[in-house]
Amino acid sequence: MNPLIRLVSQCMLGLAIFMGGWYVGGSIFQAVQLGAVALFIAAGLLALMAGGTRRIHLCAAETLLGSAFVFAMLVAFVRGNALSTEFGAMFLLVLASAAVLARQPWVASIDGVFRCAYIALIASVLVVQPSEFLMSVVGTVERSVGLVRFAPLGMHPNLSGLVYGGGSLLFFQHFLATPRLHRKLFALLLSGLCLSMVLAASARASLLALGLTGVVAVILIAWRGSRRARTALTLSAIALLAIGVFKAAAIADYLTIILDLDSPTRGVDSGATGREVIWQEGVALVFSDPVLFFTGRGVRAAGPEVIGFPVESSYINLALEHGVVFGLLIALTFLVTAWRTFGRSFEMGVMNPALFVSGLMLVFVLMQSIFNRYLIAVGNPYSLWILLLLLRLNLGPSRVPSARAPTSPVRDRPPFTPVAGHNAASQP
């Protein structure tokens, strides 16, 4: 293995993640996005050149996603949609790069690369947009404008909910995995900062997804967790309940403002008619044509500029892009992987917290994708992380030996160590 090429590969991966978090305006937006994707692909190519890549036997997730992208490319080609064909090829290259990276002997370092890139993004936000962030996170409402929603580094608030909501889980995973107190405190601080950006963006879909993910975690710990885990859960619940009782009014006032509950368009009186109407139109379009039902239109061929309205759900979007069959199989791949990961995290009778949170990350993206179309994407940091995570978790216990053991209490361990434009329509 060439250590210099390996280092360059890691640096390119980190830069790809960092660049993917910048949604600059103007004509260079697409250049920055495509540059980030190109860096990710180059990182995989250099990792392959460095040597040491384990022999590749395609797992079920890789086979299914690869088949879906190839099929979407063929559909787009037949329809004469050159841009969609190119998008399909790009997604296939990203998948191949992720497959190579997931099989590196230094794959555990990828977790640190993502955390470092996220730290750089958070620092950039605090340096470039300190006043905007503070104004949004306290719940500023401007007359004739409404709630001021934060757009970190130009990122759409809905997408920032995915990126930084997922980032809060990424750092919370490290908080649980590391035994060192100073690292725990730092990881907890960064997890809180990520969560504050979700609040500042008023990304309600992501907040709901985080809440539902927490419910799943509570149920699983209560069901299969150790006595110690249940005790910690009970004490945490008592502490949160106490805070809620003593600060109930202040918390209710803040949530009413930050969630925009009194807004005539986003509030409870709106009846959620916006997304409801869009979902109905999307489902009607899926069933409007038997050919479209089975084949879809191709990758990124269901944007508002094509079908006339935005699709605010990954599952409807998957049906429109890949067809109902492939769309359902892709969603099931995430769901089954999450379920198997939870089972593996309890295999030894003691919960592996880092692996357990990996399963929660997949639950989060599945929940969040009900309201947004980011389940399959390559143009933002968290989607790249989820793609890599999905592949790593599907390599199988035989190639992920440390995933079968509980987290060591004496040193840092990764969750598993293999040995083997401003809107959704504009992002790759």
Short mmCIF file of C-alpha atoms in Angstrom, two decimals:
data_model
loop_
_atom_site.label_atom_id
_atom_site.label_comp_id
_atom_site.label_asym_id
_atom_site.label_seq_id
_atom_site.Cartn_x
_atom_site.Cartn_y
_atom_site.Cartn_z
CA MET A 1 0.00 0.00 0.00
CA ASN A 2 1.29 3.45 -0.92
CA PRO A 3 0.78 5.65 2.19
CA LEU A 4 1.18 8.90 0.25
CA ILE A 5 -1.53 8.02 -2.27
CA ARG A 6 -3.72 6.86 0.60
CA LEU A 7 -3.26 10.21 2.34
CA VAL A 8 -4.12 12.11 -0.84
CA SER A 9 -7.24 9.95 -1.22
CA GLN A 10 -8.33 10.80 2.31
CA CYS A 11 -7.69 14.50 1.71
CA MET A 12 -9.74 14.42 -1.48
CA LEU A 13 -12.56 12.69 0.36
CA GLY A 14 -12.53 15.34 3.08
CA LEU A 15 -12.48 18.14 0.52
CA ALA A 16 -15.37 16.54 -1.36
CA ILE A 17 -17.45 16.47 1.83
CA PHE A 18 -16.52 20.05 2.68
CA MET A 19 -17.28 21.40 -0.81
CA GLY A 20 -20.59 19.53 -0.85
CA GLY A 21 -21.73 21.62 2.11
CA TRP A 22 -21.37 24.94 0.23
CA TYR A 23 -24.37 25.99 -1.84
CA VAL A 24 -22.98 29.15 -3.37
CA GLY A 25 -25.25 31.22 -5.58
CA GLY A 26 -24.77 32.19 -9.16
CA SER A 27 -23.32 30.38 -12.12
CA ILE A 28 -20.62 28.52 -10.19
CA PHE A 29 -23.13 26.53 -8.10
CA GLN A 30 -23.15 23.53 -10.43
CA ALA A 31 -19.37 23.72 -10.81
CA VAL A 32 -18.90 23.46 -7.04
CA GLN A 33 -21.39 20.59 -6.80
CA LEU A 34 -19.85 18.65 -9.67
CA GLY A 35 -16.39 19.40 -8.30
CA ALA A 36 -17.32 17.82 -4.98
CA VAL A 37 -18.65 14.74 -6.75
CA ALA A 38 -15.51 14.54 -8.91
CA LEU A 39 -13.31 14.69 -5.81
CA PHE A 40 -15.27 11.83 -4.23
CA ILE A 41 -14.84 9.71 -7.35
CA ALA A 42 -11.13 10.60 -7.48
CA ALA A 43 -10.75 9.60 -3.83
CA GLY A 44 -12.04 6.15 -4.67
CA LEU A 45 -9.78 5.87 -7.72
CA LEU A 46 -6.70 6.87 -5.74
CA ALA A 47 -7.63 4.44 -2.96
CA LEU A 48 -7.70 1.70 -5.58
CA MET A 49 -4.31 2.81 -6.93
CA ALA A 50 -2.82 2.86 -3.42
CA GLY A 51 -3.31 -0.88 -3.14
CA GLY A 52 -4.67 -2.98 -0.33
CA THR A 53 -8.28 -2.97 -1.54
CA ARG A 54 -9.97 -6.19 -0.52
CA ARG A 55 -11.34 -8.41 -3.24
CA ILE A 56 -14.71 -7.11 -4.29
CA HIS A 57 -17.67 -9.44 -4.16
CA LEU A 58 -20.73 -7.30 -4.76
CA CYS A 59 -23.14 -7.28 -1.84
CA ALA A 60 -26.89 -7.19 -2.38
CA ALA A 61 -27.11 -3.43 -1.83
CA GLU A 62 -24.41 -2.72 -4.42
CA THR A 63 -26.01 -5.05 -6.94
CA LEU A 64 -29.44 -3.51 -6.47
CA LEU A 65 -28.32 0.13 -6.55
CA GLY A 66 -26.02 -0.50 -9.48
CA SER A 67 -28.79 -2.24 -11.41
CA ALA A 68 -31.19 0.61 -10.63
CA PHE A 69 -28.74 3.23 -11.95
CA VAL A 70 -27.95 1.23 -15.10
CA PHE A 71 -31.65 0.66 -15.75
CA ALA A 72 -32.38 4.36 -15.22
CA MET A 73 -29.61 5.24 -17.67
CA LEU A 74 -31.13 2.97 -20.32
CA VAL A 75 -34.59 4.44 -19.75
CA ALA A 76 -33.26 7.99 -20.03
CA PHE A 77 -31.30 7.08 -23.17
CA VAL A 78 -34.38 5.58 -24.83
CA ARG A 79 -36.38 8.67 -23.89
CA GLY A 80 -33.69 10.85 -25.43
CA ASN A 81 -32.84 12.54 -22.14
CA ALA A 82 -29.08 12.99 -22.38
CA LEU A 83 -28.80 14.91 -19.11
CA SER A 84 -30.55 12.17 -17.13
CA THR A 85 -28.31 9.57 -18.79
CA GLU A 86 -25.28 11.55 -17.63
CA PHE A 87 -26.69 11.81 -14.12
CA GLY A 88 -27.18 8.05 -14.05
CA ALA A 89 -23.57 7.51 -15.13
CA MET A 90 -22.38 9.92 -12.42
CA PHE A 91 -24.38 8.12 -9.73
CA LEU A 92 -22.93 4.80 -10.93
CA LEU A 93 -19.38 6.18 -10.66
CA VAL A 94 -20.08 7.49 -7.15
CA LEU A 95 -21.42 4.07 -6.19
CA ALA A 96 -18.28 2.39 -7.56
CA SER A 97 -16.07 4.83 -5.65
CA ALA A 98 -18.02 4.20 -2.44
CA ALA A 99 -17.65 0.44 -2.95
CA VAL A 100 -13.86 0.82 -3.24
CA LEU A 101 -13.62 3.11 -0.20
CA ALA A 102 -15.74 0.73 1.86
CA ARG A 103 -13.20 -2.04 1.24
CA GLN A 104 -10.07 -0.19 2.26
CA PRO A 105 -8.02 -1.48 5.22
CA TRP A 106 -8.16 2.10 6.54
CA VAL A 107 -11.95 2.33 6.17
CA ALA A 108 -12.31 3.16 9.90
CA SER A 109 -10.52 6.44 9.17
CA ILE A 110 -13.43 7.51 6.98
CA ASP A 111 -15.49 8.22 10.10
CA GLY A 112 -12.84 10.69 11.23
CA VAL A 113 -12.61 12.25 7.77
CA PHE A 114 -16.34 12.96 7.78
CA ARG A 115 -16.23 14.38 11.31
CA CYS A 116 -13.30 16.65 10.43
CA ALA A 117 -15.10 17.89 7.30
CA TYR A 118 -18.24 18.57 9.36
CA ILE A 119 -16.16 20.49 11.91
CA ALA A 120 -14.76 22.61 9.06
CA LEU A 121 -18.30 23.26 7.77
CA ILE A 122 -19.59 24.23 11.22
CA ALA A 123 -16.61 26.53 11.76
CA SER A 124 -17.23 28.10 8.34
CA VAL A 125 -20.86 28.76 9.22
CA LEU A 126 -19.92 30.40 12.52
CA VAL A 127 -17.26 32.55 10.84
CA VAL A 128 -19.17 33.51 7.68
CA GLN A 129 -22.74 33.78 9.04
CA PRO A 130 -22.60 34.37 12.80
CA SER A 131 -25.29 37.06 12.94
CA GLU A 132 -27.66 35.22 10.60
CA PHE A 133 -27.28 32.05 12.64
CA LEU A 134 -27.92 33.75 15.98
CA MET A 135 -30.86 35.71 14.59
CA SER A 136 -32.49 32.54 13.26
CA VAL A 137 -31.80 30.21 16.18
CA VAL A 138 -33.53 32.55 18.65
CA GLY A 139 -36.63 32.58 16.43
CA THR A 140 -36.65 36.00 14.78
CA VAL A 141 -39.90 36.91 13.01
CA GLU A 142 -39.93 39.82 10.58
CA ARG A 143 -43.05 41.66 9.60
CA SER A 144 -44.37 40.74 6.13
CA VAL A 145 -41.61 38.11 5.90
CA GLY A 146 -42.36 35.72 8.72
CA LEU A 147 -39.89 33.44 10.45
CA VAL A 148 -36.30 33.99 9.35
CA ARG A 149 -35.08 30.53 8.34
CA PHE A 150 -31.36 29.95 8.35
CA ALA A 151 -29.59 28.74 5.20
CA PRO A 152 -26.11 27.58 6.30
CA LEU A 153 -23.57 28.39 3.59
CA GLY A 154 -26.45 28.99 1.19
CA MET A 155 -27.98 25.53 1.69
CA HIS A 156 -31.76 25.29 1.47
CA PRO A 157 -33.27 24.95 4.99
CA ASN A 158 -34.89 21.61 4.13
CA LEU A 159 -31.61 20.13 2.89
CA SER A 160 -29.73 21.60 5.85
CA GLY A 161 -32.11 19.66 8.08
CA LEU A 162 -30.84 16.43 6.53
CA VAL A 163 -27.17 17.43 6.51
CA TYR A 164 -26.95 18.85 10.02
CA GLY A 165 -29.61 16.62 11.56
CA GLY A 166 -27.59 13.67 10.33
CA GLY A 167 -24.43 15.42 11.55
CA SER A 168 -25.86 15.56 15.07
CA LEU A 169 -26.18 11.75 14.98
CA LEU A 170 -22.67 11.40 13.55
CA PHE A 171 -21.17 13.29 16.49
CA PHE A 172 -23.49 11.64 19.01
CA GLN A 173 -22.20 8.29 17.76
CA HIS A 174 -18.66 9.44 18.52
CA PHE A 175 -19.82 10.69 21.93
CA LEU A 176 -20.96 7.17 22.77
CA ALA A 177 -17.99 5.39 21.18
CA THR A 178 -15.07 7.26 22.73
CA PRO A 179 -14.16 6.69 26.38
CA ARG A 180 -12.13 9.90 26.68
CA LEU A 181 -14.01 12.60 28.57
CA HIS A 182 -12.66 15.59 26.63
CA ARG A 183 -13.60 13.93 23.33
CA LYS A 184 -17.03 13.07 24.66
CA LEU A 185 -17.65 16.68 25.64
CA PHE A 186 -16.37 17.99 22.30
CA ALA A 187 -18.51 15.52 20.35
CA LEU A 188 -21.55 16.44 22.43
CA LEU A 189 -20.92 20.14 21.79
CA LEU A 190 -20.71 19.58 18.02
CA SER A 191 -23.83 17.40 18.08
CA GLY A 192 -25.64 20.25 19.83
CA LEU A 193 -24.36 22.79 17.29
CA CYS A 194 -25.62 20.63 14.43
CA LEU A 195 -29.01 20.36 16.12
CA SER A 196 -29.10 24.14 16.66
CA MET A 197 -28.63 24.64 12.91
CA VAL A 198 -31.59 22.38 12.24
CA LEU A 199 -33.63 24.52 14.64
CA ALA A 200 -32.34 27.73 13.07
CA ALA A 201 -33.39 26.44 9.65
CA SER A 202 -36.82 25.47 11.04
CA ALA A 203 -36.37 22.14 9.25
CA ARG A 204 -39.46 20.55 10.71
CA ALA A 205 -39.24 17.35 8.68
CA SER A 206 -35.79 16.65 10.07
CA LEU A 207 -36.83 17.54 13.62
CA LEU A 208 -39.76 15.15 13.30
CA ALA A 209 -37.45 12.49 11.84
CA LEU A 210 -35.02 12.95 14.74
CA GLY A 211 -37.91 12.66 17.19
CA LEU A 212 -39.20 9.46 15.58
CA THR A 213 -35.67 8.09 15.46
CA GLY A 214 -35.43 8.75 19.17
CA VAL A 215 -38.68 6.85 19.72
CA VAL A 216 -37.26 3.88 17.81
CA ALA A 217 -34.11 4.03 19.95
CA VAL A 218 -36.13 4.09 23.18
CA ILE A 219 -38.26 1.13 22.12
CA LEU A 220 -35.25 -0.97 21.10
CA ILE A 221 -33.28 -0.18 24.27
CA ALA A 222 -36.31 -0.93 26.44
CA TRP A 223 -36.85 -4.18 24.54
CA ARG A 224 -33.32 -5.52 24.12
CA GLY A 225 -31.02 -3.26 26.09
CA SER A 226 -29.11 -4.27 29.18
CA ARG A 227 -30.16 -3.30 32.70
CA ARG A 228 -27.54 -0.57 32.65
CA ALA A 229 -28.87 0.81 29.35
CA ARG A 230 -32.44 0.78 30.64
CA THR A 231 -31.35 2.56 33.81
CA ALA A 232 -29.56 5.25 31.81
CA LEU A 233 -32.64 5.61 29.63
CA THR A 234 -34.90 5.98 32.66
CA LEU A 235 -32.66 8.59 34.29
CA SER A 236 -32.46 10.55 31.03
CA ALA A 237 -36.25 10.46 30.70
CA ILE A 238 -36.66 11.71 34.29
CA ALA A 239 -34.19 14.55 33.68
CA LEU A 240 -35.93 15.60 30.46
CA LEU A 241 -39.32 15.41 32.15
CA ALA A 242 -38.08 17.60 35.00
CA ILE A 243 -36.74 20.20 32.57
CA GLY A 244 -40.01 20.06 30.66
CA VAL A 245 -42.09 20.63 33.78
CA PHE A 246 -40.06 23.57 35.06
CA LYS A 247 -39.59 25.22 31.67
CA ALA A 248 -42.82 24.15 29.98
CA ALA A 249 -44.01 27.65 29.07
CA ALA A 250 -40.65 28.83 27.73
CA ILE A 251 -40.17 25.64 25.72
CA ALA A 252 -43.69 25.84 24.28
CA ASP A 253 -43.21 29.50 23.26
CA TYR A 254 -39.87 28.77 21.61
CA LEU A 255 -41.13 25.73 19.70
CA THR A 256 -44.21 27.66 18.53
CA ILE A 257 -41.93 30.31 17.04
CA ILE A 258 -39.12 28.13 15.67
CA LEU A 259 -41.54 25.61 14.14
CA ASP A 260 -43.62 28.42 12.66
CA LEU A 261 -46.83 26.91 14.04
CA ASP A 262 -48.79 30.17 13.77
CA SER A 263 -47.89 30.79 10.14
CA PRO A 264 -50.87 30.86 7.73
CA THR A 265 -48.84 28.87 5.20
CA ARG A 266 -46.66 26.61 7.39
CA GLY A 267 -48.65 26.52 10.61
CA VAL A 268 -51.21 24.09 11.98
CA ASP A 269 -54.07 26.06 10.40
CA SER A 270 -52.67 25.42 6.93
CA GLY A 271 -53.73 21.78 7.23
CA ALA A 272 -50.55 20.57 5.50
CA THR A 273 -52.34 21.21 2.23
CA GLY A 274 -49.13 22.10 0.42
CA ARG A 275 -47.42 18.72 0.65
CA GLU A 276 -50.72 16.83 0.57
CA VAL A 277 -51.60 18.33 -2.82
CA ILE A 278 -48.10 17.71 -4.17
CA TRP A 279 -48.10 14.10 -3.00
CA GLN A 280 -51.48 13.50 -4.63
CA GLU A 281 -50.20 14.94 -7.90
CA GLY A 282 -47.04 12.82 -7.70
CA VAL A 283 -48.92 9.58 -7.03
CA ALA A 284 -51.38 10.39 -9.81
CA LEU A 285 -48.48 10.91 -12.21
CA VAL A 286 -46.91 7.57 -11.23
CA PHE A 287 -50.17 5.73 -12.04
CA SER A 288 -50.97 7.80 -15.11
CA ASP A 289 -48.85 5.70 -17.47
CA PRO A 290 -48.22 1.91 -17.17
CA VAL A 291 -44.81 2.29 -18.81
CA LEU A 292 -43.81 5.07 -16.42
CA PHE A 293 -45.09 2.96 -13.52
CA PHE A 294 -42.55 0.22 -14.24
CA THR A 295 -39.66 2.13 -15.83
CA GLY A 296 -39.66 5.62 -14.36
CA ARG A 297 -38.12 8.56 -16.20
CA GLY A 298 -34.43 8.27 -15.26
CA VAL A 299 -32.20 9.76 -12.59
CA ARG A 300 -33.06 13.41 -11.83
CA ALA A 301 -35.68 13.42 -14.58
CA ALA A 302 -38.59 14.15 -12.24
CA GLY A 303 -37.68 17.69 -11.23
CA PRO A 304 -40.20 20.55 -11.24
CA GLU A 305 -38.72 21.89 -14.46
CA VAL A 306 -39.76 18.60 -16.11
CA ILE A 307 -43.05 17.57 -14.46
CA GLY A 308 -44.22 21.04 -13.43
CA PHE A 309 -44.16 20.66 -9.63
CA PRO A 310 -41.67 19.61 -6.95
CA VAL A 311 -41.86 16.09 -5.54
CA GLU A 312 -41.59 16.50 -1.77
CA SER A 313 -41.06 12.81 -0.97
CA SER A 314 -38.20 10.47 -1.76
CA TYR A 315 -40.53 7.52 -2.21
CA ILE A 316 -42.69 9.18 -4.85
CA ASN A 317 -39.53 10.52 -6.45
CA LEU A 318 -37.99 7.03 -6.57
CA ALA A 319 -41.10 5.72 -8.31
CA LEU A 320 -40.93 8.53 -10.87
CA GLU A 321 -37.19 8.13 -11.51
CA HIS A 322 -36.66 4.36 -11.24
CA GLY A 323 -40.14 2.89 -11.50
CA VAL A 324 -42.19 1.41 -8.67
CA VAL A 325 -40.36 -1.94 -8.56
CA PHE A 326 -36.83 -0.55 -8.30
CA GLY A 327 -38.05 2.30 -6.09
CA LEU A 328 -39.58 -0.15 -3.62
CA LEU A 329 -36.46 -2.35 -3.65
CA ILE A 330 -34.21 0.64 -2.93
CA ALA A 331 -36.35 1.70 0.03
CA LEU A 332 -36.43 -1.89 1.33
CA THR A 333 -32.63 -2.07 1.09
CA PHE A 334 -32.35 0.80 3.58
CA LEU A 335 -35.05 -0.64 5.83
CA VAL A 336 -33.67 -4.19 5.89
CA THR A 337 -30.12 -2.91 6.46
CA ALA A 338 -31.29 -0.86 9.45
CA TRP A 339 -33.15 -3.86 10.89
CA ARG A 340 -30.15 -6.17 10.49
CA THR A 341 -27.83 -3.56 11.99
CA PHE A 342 -29.97 -3.29 15.11
CA GLY A 343 -29.91 -7.07 15.43
CA ARG A 344 -26.12 -7.16 15.11
CA SER A 345 -25.70 -4.38 17.64
CA PHE A 346 -27.29 -6.61 20.31
CA GLU A 347 -25.75 -9.92 19.19
CA MET A 348 -23.28 -10.30 22.05
CA GLY A 349 -25.85 -9.48 24.71
CA VAL A 350 -24.28 -6.06 25.33
CA MET A 351 -25.31 -3.24 23.02
CA ASN A 352 -22.65 -1.93 20.66
CA PRO A 353 -23.63 1.77 20.89
CA ALA A 354 -21.72 2.92 17.81
CA LEU A 355 -23.25 0.22 15.61
CA PHE A 356 -26.65 0.90 17.18
CA VAL A 357 -26.44 4.57 16.18
CA SER A 358 -25.46 3.51 12.66
CA GLY A 359 -28.85 1.82 12.44
CA LEU A 360 -30.49 4.97 13.80
CA MET A 361 -28.84 7.02 11.05
CA LEU A 362 -30.58 4.88 8.46
CA VAL A 363 -33.87 5.24 10.33
CA PHE A 364 -33.41 9.01 10.37
CA VAL A 365 -32.86 9.26 6.63
CA LEU A 366 -35.82 6.95 5.97
CA MET A 367 -38.10 9.09 8.13
CA GLN A 368 -36.80 12.36 6.75
CA SER A 369 -37.26 11.11 3.20
CA ILE A 370 -41.02 10.95 3.66
CA PHE A 371 -41.05 14.74 3.40
CA ASN A 372 -37.99 15.42 1.21
CA ARG A 373 -36.30 13.75 -1.74
CA TYR A 374 -32.80 13.06 -0.44
CA LEU A 375 -32.81 9.29 0.14
CA ILE A 376 -30.66 8.75 -2.95
CA ALA A 377 -28.39 11.74 -3.60
CA VAL A 378 -24.69 12.48 -4.03
CA GLY A 379 -24.57 16.28 -3.85
CA ASN A 380 -24.42 16.79 -0.08
CA PRO A 381 -22.20 15.52 2.78
CA TYR A 382 -24.74 13.38 4.61
CA SER A 383 -25.98 11.58 1.50
CA LEU A 384 -22.38 10.58 0.74
CA TRP A 385 -22.01 9.34 4.32
CA ILE A 386 -25.25 7.35 4.13
CA LEU A 387 -24.19 5.72 0.86
CA LEU A 388 -20.87 4.64 2.36
CA LEU A 389 -22.57 3.53 5.56
CA LEU A 390 -25.13 1.47 3.64
CA LEU A 391 -22.43 -0.38 1.75
CA ARG A 392 -20.24 -0.95 4.80
CA LEU A 393 -23.13 -2.36 6.80
CA ASN A 394 -23.95 -4.74 3.94
CA LEU A 395 -20.47 -6.20 3.68
CA GLY A 396 -21.58 -8.85 6.16
CA PRO A 397 -20.48 -9.80 9.66
CA SER A 398 -17.71 -12.01 8.31
CA ARG A 399 -16.02 -8.94 6.81
CA VAL A 400 -16.93 -6.63 9.68
CA PRO A 401 -15.69 -8.56 12.72
CA SER A 402 -15.64 -5.72 15.22
CA ALA A 403 -19.32 -5.02 14.57
CA ARG A 404 -20.08 -8.29 16.37
CA ALA A 405 -18.45 -7.22 19.59
CA PRO A 406 -19.44 -4.57 22.13
CA THR A 407 -17.55 -1.32 22.23
CA SER A 408 -14.31 -1.56 24.17
CA PRO A 409 -14.31 0.44 27.40
CA VAL A 410 -10.60 1.22 27.26
CA ARG A 411 -9.98 2.83 23.88
CA ASP A 412 -11.63 4.48 20.91
CA ARG A 413 -13.20 2.14 18.41
CA PRO A 414 -15.02 2.85 15.18
CA PRO A 415 -18.56 1.54 14.79
CA PHE A 416 -17.24 -1.18 12.50
CA THR A 417 -13.88 -1.91 10.94
CA PRO A 418 -13.96 -3.95 7.73
CA VAL A 419 -11.00 -6.10 7.01
CA ALA A 420 -11.95 -6.91 3.64
CA GLY A 421 -29.42 25.43 -6.26
CA HIS A 422 -30.82 26.05 -3.22
CA ASN A 423 -33.48 23.41 -3.72
CA ALA A 424 -33.79 19.70 -4.09
CA ALA A 425 -34.14 19.85 -7.84
CA SER A 426 -30.79 21.55 -8.30
CA GLN A 427 -28.61 19.09 -6.38
CA PRO A 428 -27.13 15.94 -7.94
#
